[in-house]
Short mmCIF file of C-alpha atoms in Angstrom, two decimals:
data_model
loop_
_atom_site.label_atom_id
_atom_site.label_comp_id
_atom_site.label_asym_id
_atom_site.label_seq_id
_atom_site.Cartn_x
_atom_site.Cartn_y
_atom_site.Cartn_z
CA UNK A 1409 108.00 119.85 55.57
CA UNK A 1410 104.86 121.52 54.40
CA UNK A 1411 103.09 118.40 56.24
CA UNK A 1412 104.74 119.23 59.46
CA UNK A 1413 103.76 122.69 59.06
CA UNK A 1414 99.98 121.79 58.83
CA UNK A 1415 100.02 119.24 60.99
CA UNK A 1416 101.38 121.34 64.06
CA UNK A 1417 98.98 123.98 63.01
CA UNK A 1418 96.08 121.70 63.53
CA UNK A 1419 97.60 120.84 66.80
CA UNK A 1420 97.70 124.43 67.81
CA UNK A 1421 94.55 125.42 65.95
CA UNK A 1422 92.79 122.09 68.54
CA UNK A 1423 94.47 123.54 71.64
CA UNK A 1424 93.39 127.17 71.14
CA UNK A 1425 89.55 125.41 70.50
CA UNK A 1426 90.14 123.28 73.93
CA UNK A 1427 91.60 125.89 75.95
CA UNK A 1428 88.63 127.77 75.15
CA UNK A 1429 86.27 125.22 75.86
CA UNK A 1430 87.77 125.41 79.22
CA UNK A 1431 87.87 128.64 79.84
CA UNK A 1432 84.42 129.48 78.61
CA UNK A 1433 83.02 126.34 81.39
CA UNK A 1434 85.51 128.07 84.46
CA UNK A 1435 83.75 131.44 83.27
CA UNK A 1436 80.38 130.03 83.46
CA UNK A 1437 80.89 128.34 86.78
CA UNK A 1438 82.33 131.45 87.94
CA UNK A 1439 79.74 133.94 86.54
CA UNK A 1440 76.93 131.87 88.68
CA UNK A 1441 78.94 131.94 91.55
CA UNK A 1442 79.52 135.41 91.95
CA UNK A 1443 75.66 136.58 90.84
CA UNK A 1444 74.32 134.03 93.50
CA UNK A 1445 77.08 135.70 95.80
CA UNK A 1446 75.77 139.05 95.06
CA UNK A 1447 71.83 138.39 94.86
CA UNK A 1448 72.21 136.26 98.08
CA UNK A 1449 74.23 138.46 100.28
CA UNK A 1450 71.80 141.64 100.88
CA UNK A 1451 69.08 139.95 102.45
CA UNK A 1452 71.17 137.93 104.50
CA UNK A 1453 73.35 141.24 105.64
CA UNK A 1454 69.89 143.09 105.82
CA UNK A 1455 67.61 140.37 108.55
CA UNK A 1456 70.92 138.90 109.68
CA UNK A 1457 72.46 135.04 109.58
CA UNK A 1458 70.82 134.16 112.75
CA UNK A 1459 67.53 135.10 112.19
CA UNK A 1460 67.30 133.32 108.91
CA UNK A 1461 68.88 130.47 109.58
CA UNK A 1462 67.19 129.58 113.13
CA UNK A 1463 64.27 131.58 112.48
CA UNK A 1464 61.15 129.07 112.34
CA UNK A 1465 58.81 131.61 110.67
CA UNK A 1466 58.39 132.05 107.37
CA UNK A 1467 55.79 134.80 106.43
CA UNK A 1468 57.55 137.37 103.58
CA UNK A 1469 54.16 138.69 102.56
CA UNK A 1470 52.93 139.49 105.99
CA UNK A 1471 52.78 143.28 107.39
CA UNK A 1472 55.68 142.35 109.46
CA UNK A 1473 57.38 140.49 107.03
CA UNK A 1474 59.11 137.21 108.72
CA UNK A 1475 62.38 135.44 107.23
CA UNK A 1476 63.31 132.02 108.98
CA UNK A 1477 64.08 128.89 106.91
CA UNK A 1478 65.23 127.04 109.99
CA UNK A 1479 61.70 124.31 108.72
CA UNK A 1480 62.71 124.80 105.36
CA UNK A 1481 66.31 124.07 106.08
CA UNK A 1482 65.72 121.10 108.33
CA UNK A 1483 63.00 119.99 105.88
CA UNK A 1484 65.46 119.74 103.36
CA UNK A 1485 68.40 117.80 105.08
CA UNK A 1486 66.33 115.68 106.61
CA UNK A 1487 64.57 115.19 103.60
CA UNK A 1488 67.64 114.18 101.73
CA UNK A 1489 68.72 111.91 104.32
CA UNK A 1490 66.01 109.67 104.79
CA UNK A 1491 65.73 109.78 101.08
CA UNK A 1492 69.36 108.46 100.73
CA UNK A 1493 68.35 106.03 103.36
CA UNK A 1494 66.14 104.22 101.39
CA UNK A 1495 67.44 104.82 97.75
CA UNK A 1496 71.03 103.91 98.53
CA UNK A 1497 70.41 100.48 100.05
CA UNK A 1498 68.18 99.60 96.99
CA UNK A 1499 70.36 101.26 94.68
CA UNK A 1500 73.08 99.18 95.85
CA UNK A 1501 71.94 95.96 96.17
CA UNK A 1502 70.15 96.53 92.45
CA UNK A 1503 73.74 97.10 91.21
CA UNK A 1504 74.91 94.19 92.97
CA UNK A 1505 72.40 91.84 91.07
CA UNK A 1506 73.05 93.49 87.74
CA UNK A 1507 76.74 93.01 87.89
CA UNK A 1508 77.15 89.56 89.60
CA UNK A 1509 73.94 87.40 89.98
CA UNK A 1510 71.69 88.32 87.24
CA UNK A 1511 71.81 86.27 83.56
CA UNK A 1512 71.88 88.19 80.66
CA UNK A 1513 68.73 88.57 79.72
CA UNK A 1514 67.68 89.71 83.19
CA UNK A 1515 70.29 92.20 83.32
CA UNK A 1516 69.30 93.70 80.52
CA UNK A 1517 65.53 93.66 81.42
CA UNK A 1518 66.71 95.64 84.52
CA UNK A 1519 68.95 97.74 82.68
CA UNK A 1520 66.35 98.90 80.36
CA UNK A 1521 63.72 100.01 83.97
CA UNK A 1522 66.41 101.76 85.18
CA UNK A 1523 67.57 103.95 81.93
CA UNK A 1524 63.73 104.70 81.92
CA UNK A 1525 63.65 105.81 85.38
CA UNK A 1526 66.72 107.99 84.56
CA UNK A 1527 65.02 109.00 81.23
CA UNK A 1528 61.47 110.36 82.76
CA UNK A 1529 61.02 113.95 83.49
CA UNK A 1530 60.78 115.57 87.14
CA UNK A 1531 57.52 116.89 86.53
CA UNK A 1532 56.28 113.41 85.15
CA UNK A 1533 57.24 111.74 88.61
CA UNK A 1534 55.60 114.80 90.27
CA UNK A 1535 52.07 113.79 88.44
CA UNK A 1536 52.00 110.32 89.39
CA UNK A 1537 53.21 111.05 92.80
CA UNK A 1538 49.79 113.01 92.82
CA UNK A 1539 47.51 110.69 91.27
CA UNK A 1540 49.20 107.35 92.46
CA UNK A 1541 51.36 108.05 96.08
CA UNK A 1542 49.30 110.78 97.17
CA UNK A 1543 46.28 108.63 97.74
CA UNK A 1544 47.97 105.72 99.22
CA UNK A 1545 49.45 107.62 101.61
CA UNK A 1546 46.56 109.82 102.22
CA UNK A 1547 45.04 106.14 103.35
CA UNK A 1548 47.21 105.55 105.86
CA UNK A 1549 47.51 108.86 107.00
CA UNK A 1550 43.72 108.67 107.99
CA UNK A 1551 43.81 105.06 109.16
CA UNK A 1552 47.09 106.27 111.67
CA UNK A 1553 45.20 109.51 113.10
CA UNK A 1554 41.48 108.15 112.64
CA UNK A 1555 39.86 110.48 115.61
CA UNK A 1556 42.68 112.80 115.93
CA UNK A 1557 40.78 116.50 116.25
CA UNK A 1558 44.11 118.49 116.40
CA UNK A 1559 46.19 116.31 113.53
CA UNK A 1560 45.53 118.64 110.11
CA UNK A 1561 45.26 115.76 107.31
CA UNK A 1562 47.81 116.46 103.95
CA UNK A 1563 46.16 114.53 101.49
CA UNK A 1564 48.91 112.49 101.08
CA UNK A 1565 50.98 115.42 100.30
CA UNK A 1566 53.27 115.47 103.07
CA UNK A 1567 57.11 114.59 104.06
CA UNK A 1568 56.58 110.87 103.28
CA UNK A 1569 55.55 111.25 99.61
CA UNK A 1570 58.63 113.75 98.89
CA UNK A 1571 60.67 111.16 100.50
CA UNK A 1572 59.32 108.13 98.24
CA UNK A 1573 59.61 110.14 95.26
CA UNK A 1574 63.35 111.26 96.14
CA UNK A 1575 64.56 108.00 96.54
CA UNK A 1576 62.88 106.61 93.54
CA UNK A 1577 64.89 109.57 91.56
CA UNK A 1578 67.68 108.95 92.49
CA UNK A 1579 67.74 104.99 91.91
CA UNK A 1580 69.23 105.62 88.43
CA UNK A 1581 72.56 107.35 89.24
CA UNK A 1582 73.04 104.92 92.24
CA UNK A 1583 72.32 101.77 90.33
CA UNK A 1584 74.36 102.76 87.15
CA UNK A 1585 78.01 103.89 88.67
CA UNK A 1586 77.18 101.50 92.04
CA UNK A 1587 77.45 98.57 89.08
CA UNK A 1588 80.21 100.17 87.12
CA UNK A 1589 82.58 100.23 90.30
CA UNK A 1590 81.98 96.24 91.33
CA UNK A 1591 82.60 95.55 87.75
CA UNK A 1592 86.01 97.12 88.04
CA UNK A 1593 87.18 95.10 90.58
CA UNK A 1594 89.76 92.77 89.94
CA UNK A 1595 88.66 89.33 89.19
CA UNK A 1596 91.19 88.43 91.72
CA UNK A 1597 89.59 89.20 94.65
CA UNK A 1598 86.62 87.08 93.67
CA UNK A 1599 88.93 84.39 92.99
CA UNK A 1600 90.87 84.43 96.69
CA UNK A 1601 87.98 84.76 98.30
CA UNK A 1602 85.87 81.69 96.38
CA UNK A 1603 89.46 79.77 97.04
CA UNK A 1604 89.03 80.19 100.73
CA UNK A 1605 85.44 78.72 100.75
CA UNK A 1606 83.48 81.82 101.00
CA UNK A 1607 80.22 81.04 98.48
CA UNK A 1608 78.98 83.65 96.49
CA UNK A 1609 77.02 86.02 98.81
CA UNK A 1610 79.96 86.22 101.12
CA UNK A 1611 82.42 86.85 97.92
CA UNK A 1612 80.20 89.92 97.36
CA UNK A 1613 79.55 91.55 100.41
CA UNK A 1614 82.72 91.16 101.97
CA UNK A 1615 85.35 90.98 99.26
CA UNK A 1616 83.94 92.77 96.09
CA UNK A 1617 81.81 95.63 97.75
CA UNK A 1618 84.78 96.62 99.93
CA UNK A 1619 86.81 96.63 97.26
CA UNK A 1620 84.44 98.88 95.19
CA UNK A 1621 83.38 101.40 98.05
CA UNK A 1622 85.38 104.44 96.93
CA UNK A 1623 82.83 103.97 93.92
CA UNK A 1624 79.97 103.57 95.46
CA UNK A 1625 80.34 106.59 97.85
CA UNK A 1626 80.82 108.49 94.38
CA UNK A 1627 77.20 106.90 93.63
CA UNK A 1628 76.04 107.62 97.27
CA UNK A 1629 77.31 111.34 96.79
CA UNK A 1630 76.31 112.03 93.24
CA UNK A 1631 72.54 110.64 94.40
CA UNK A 1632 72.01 112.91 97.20
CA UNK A 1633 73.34 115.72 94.96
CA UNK A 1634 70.69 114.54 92.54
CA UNK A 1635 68.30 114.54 95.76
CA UNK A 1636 69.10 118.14 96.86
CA UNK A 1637 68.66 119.55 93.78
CA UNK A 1638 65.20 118.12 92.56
CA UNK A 1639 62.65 121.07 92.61
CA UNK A 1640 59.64 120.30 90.37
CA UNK A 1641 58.31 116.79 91.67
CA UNK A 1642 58.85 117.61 94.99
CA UNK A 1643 56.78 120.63 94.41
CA UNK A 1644 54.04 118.38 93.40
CA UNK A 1645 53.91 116.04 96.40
CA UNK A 1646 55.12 118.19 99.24
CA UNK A 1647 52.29 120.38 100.52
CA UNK A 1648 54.27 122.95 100.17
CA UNK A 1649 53.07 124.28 103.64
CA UNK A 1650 56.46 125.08 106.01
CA UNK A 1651 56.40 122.96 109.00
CA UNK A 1652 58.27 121.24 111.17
CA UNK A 1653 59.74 117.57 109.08
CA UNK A 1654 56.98 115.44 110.54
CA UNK A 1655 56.66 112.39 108.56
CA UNK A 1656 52.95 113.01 108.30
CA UNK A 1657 53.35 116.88 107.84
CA UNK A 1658 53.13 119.12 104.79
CA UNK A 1659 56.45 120.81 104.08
CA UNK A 1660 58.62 122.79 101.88
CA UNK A 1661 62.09 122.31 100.57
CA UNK A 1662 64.52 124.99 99.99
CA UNK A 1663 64.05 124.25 96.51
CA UNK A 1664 60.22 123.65 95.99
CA UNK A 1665 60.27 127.90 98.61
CA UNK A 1666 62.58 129.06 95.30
CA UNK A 1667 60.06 127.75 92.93
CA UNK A 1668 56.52 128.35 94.08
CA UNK A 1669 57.24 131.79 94.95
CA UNK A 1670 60.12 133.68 92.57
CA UNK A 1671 56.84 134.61 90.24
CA UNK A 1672 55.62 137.08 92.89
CA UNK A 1673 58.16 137.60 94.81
CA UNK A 1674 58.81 141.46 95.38
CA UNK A 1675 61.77 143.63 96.91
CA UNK A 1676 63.37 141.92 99.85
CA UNK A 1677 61.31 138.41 99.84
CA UNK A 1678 62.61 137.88 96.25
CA UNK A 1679 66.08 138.50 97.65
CA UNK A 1680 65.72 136.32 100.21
CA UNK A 1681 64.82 133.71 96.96
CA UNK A 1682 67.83 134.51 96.06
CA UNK A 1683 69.59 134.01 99.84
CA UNK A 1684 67.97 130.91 99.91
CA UNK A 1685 69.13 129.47 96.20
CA UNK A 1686 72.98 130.90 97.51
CA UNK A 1687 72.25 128.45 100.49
CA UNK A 1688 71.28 125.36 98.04
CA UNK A 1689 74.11 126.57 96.06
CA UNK A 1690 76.48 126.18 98.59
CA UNK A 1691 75.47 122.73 100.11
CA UNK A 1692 75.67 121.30 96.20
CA UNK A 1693 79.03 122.56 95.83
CA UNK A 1694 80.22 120.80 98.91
CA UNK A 1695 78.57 117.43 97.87
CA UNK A 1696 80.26 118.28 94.15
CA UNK A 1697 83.70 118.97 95.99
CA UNK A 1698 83.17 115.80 98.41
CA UNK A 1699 82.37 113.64 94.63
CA UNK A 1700 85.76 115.09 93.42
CA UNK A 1701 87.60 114.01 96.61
CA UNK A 1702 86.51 110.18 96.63
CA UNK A 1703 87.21 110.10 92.90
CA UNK A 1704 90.47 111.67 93.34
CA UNK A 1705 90.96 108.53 95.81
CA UNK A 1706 89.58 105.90 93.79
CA UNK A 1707 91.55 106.88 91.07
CA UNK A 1708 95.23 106.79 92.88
CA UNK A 1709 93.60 103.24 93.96
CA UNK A 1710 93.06 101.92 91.33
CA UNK A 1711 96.31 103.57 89.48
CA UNK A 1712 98.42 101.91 92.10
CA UNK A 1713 96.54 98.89 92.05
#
């Protein structure tokens, strides 16, 4: 009896320490929501949705102080995209050779690159993006407007290197769930399909990968999240200048505007920071809500599977 007693108030004791857990993460998510709500909002009431968001100006420090992040907006979308464009594919077929071609030894060879990659700090990819894209890009950038008089030359620090960099970040999270999902499907599928005389390319691309998609488009999701988000190495090998997404163009993200200028920022510029961060915060919480759905799905798949 006393046993019982203790034992169900350990029980209780562990769900007053969880439920508190919980509560003090859905106050924390909650407290950031509502201060970017109410930093964000002012500006935005103040020079008005449509100037900001279409404006193509961006001058806060001028005498007539202009707003528009339409370059900054489209810079970072399109950044993203063509990003996910070439880290996704890689990303993918990397997990495919991890989890169904490679011995292993070379899995594990690969393995260990890729929990490096993940491992390295922002800034770190930032400084060789500098001192090892930069350049090589800077080469071709002069070979592909050699006698251009009107072209304004980057150093290498333009769309393309962001880009590069982007993609290479987001390898990690691509590669490591993109190989988790194939290895949860069934070993069934790979038998039917060998049965039918499919070899082993075919098995994979078009038995196992369809069969692992809802998992992969959690890896496709979670990457571009990862891709949005990224502030400091993208700061590096940007420009930083806010132009129109030209491959060969400096540019700014809405993350890299947040960073390089919040230390000076004054009266309404620094809300307009903050109008700005409310925006990123926004677009992350859809890709976070969008990562939620497709699990959601994969997991009533593979429960009624």
């Amino acid at each position: 009896m006393k046993y019982e007693k203790k034992r169900k108030a350990g029980e209780l004791l562990a769900r007053i320490f969880f439920f508190s857990c919980a509560v003090f993460t859905v106050s924390a998510v909650g407290a950031v929501t509502f201060y970017m709500v109410y930093m964000g909002l002012p500006a935005l009431r103040q020079i008005g949705l449509e100037e900001v968001l279409m404006g193509t100006r961006w001058k806060p420090t001028a005498a007539a102080p202009e707003f528009g992040i339409f370059y900054i907006l489209l810079t970072s979308l399109l950044g993203t995209v063509l990003a996910a464009a070439v880290g996704v594919p890689l990303g993918i077929l990397t997990a495919v050779y991890l989890a169904e071609l490679a011995d292993r030894r070379k899995a594990g060879l690969v393995r260990a690159a890729v929990e490096v990659l993940a491992g390295i700090p922002s800034v770190i990819y930032g400084l060789l993006g500098i001192y090892v894209l930069n350049p090589v890009i800077y080469r071709v950038e002069r070979l592909v407007f050699a006698g251009s008089v009107s072209h304004s030359f980057t150093g290498g620090a333009n769309l393309i290197s962001a880009v590069i960099v982007l993609a290479i970040m987001m390898l990690p999270t691509v590669i490591h769930i993109s190989e988790t999902a194939i290895r949860a499907v069934r070993p069934g599928i790979r038998e039917v399909s060998l049965a039918l005389g499919a070899d082993r390319v075919q098995t994979v691309f078009r038995s196992v990968l369809p069969a692992a998609r809802p998992g992969i488009l959690t890896a496709v999701i979670l990457g571009v999240g990862r891709a949005a988000g990224e502030s400091m190495a993208i700061t590096l090998v940007s420009g930083g200048s806010v132009n129109a997404p030209f491959p060969f163009h400096s540019v700014r993200f809405l993350t890299t505007a947040i960073v390089s200028e919040m230390g000076y920022a004054q009266g309404l510029h620094r809300q307009m920071l903050f109008t700005i961060g409310l925006i990123l915060f926004g677009f992350i919480l859809l890709v976070n809500a969008a990562a939620n759905r497709i699990l959601g799905k994969e997991a009533k798949a593979y429960g009624a599977g």
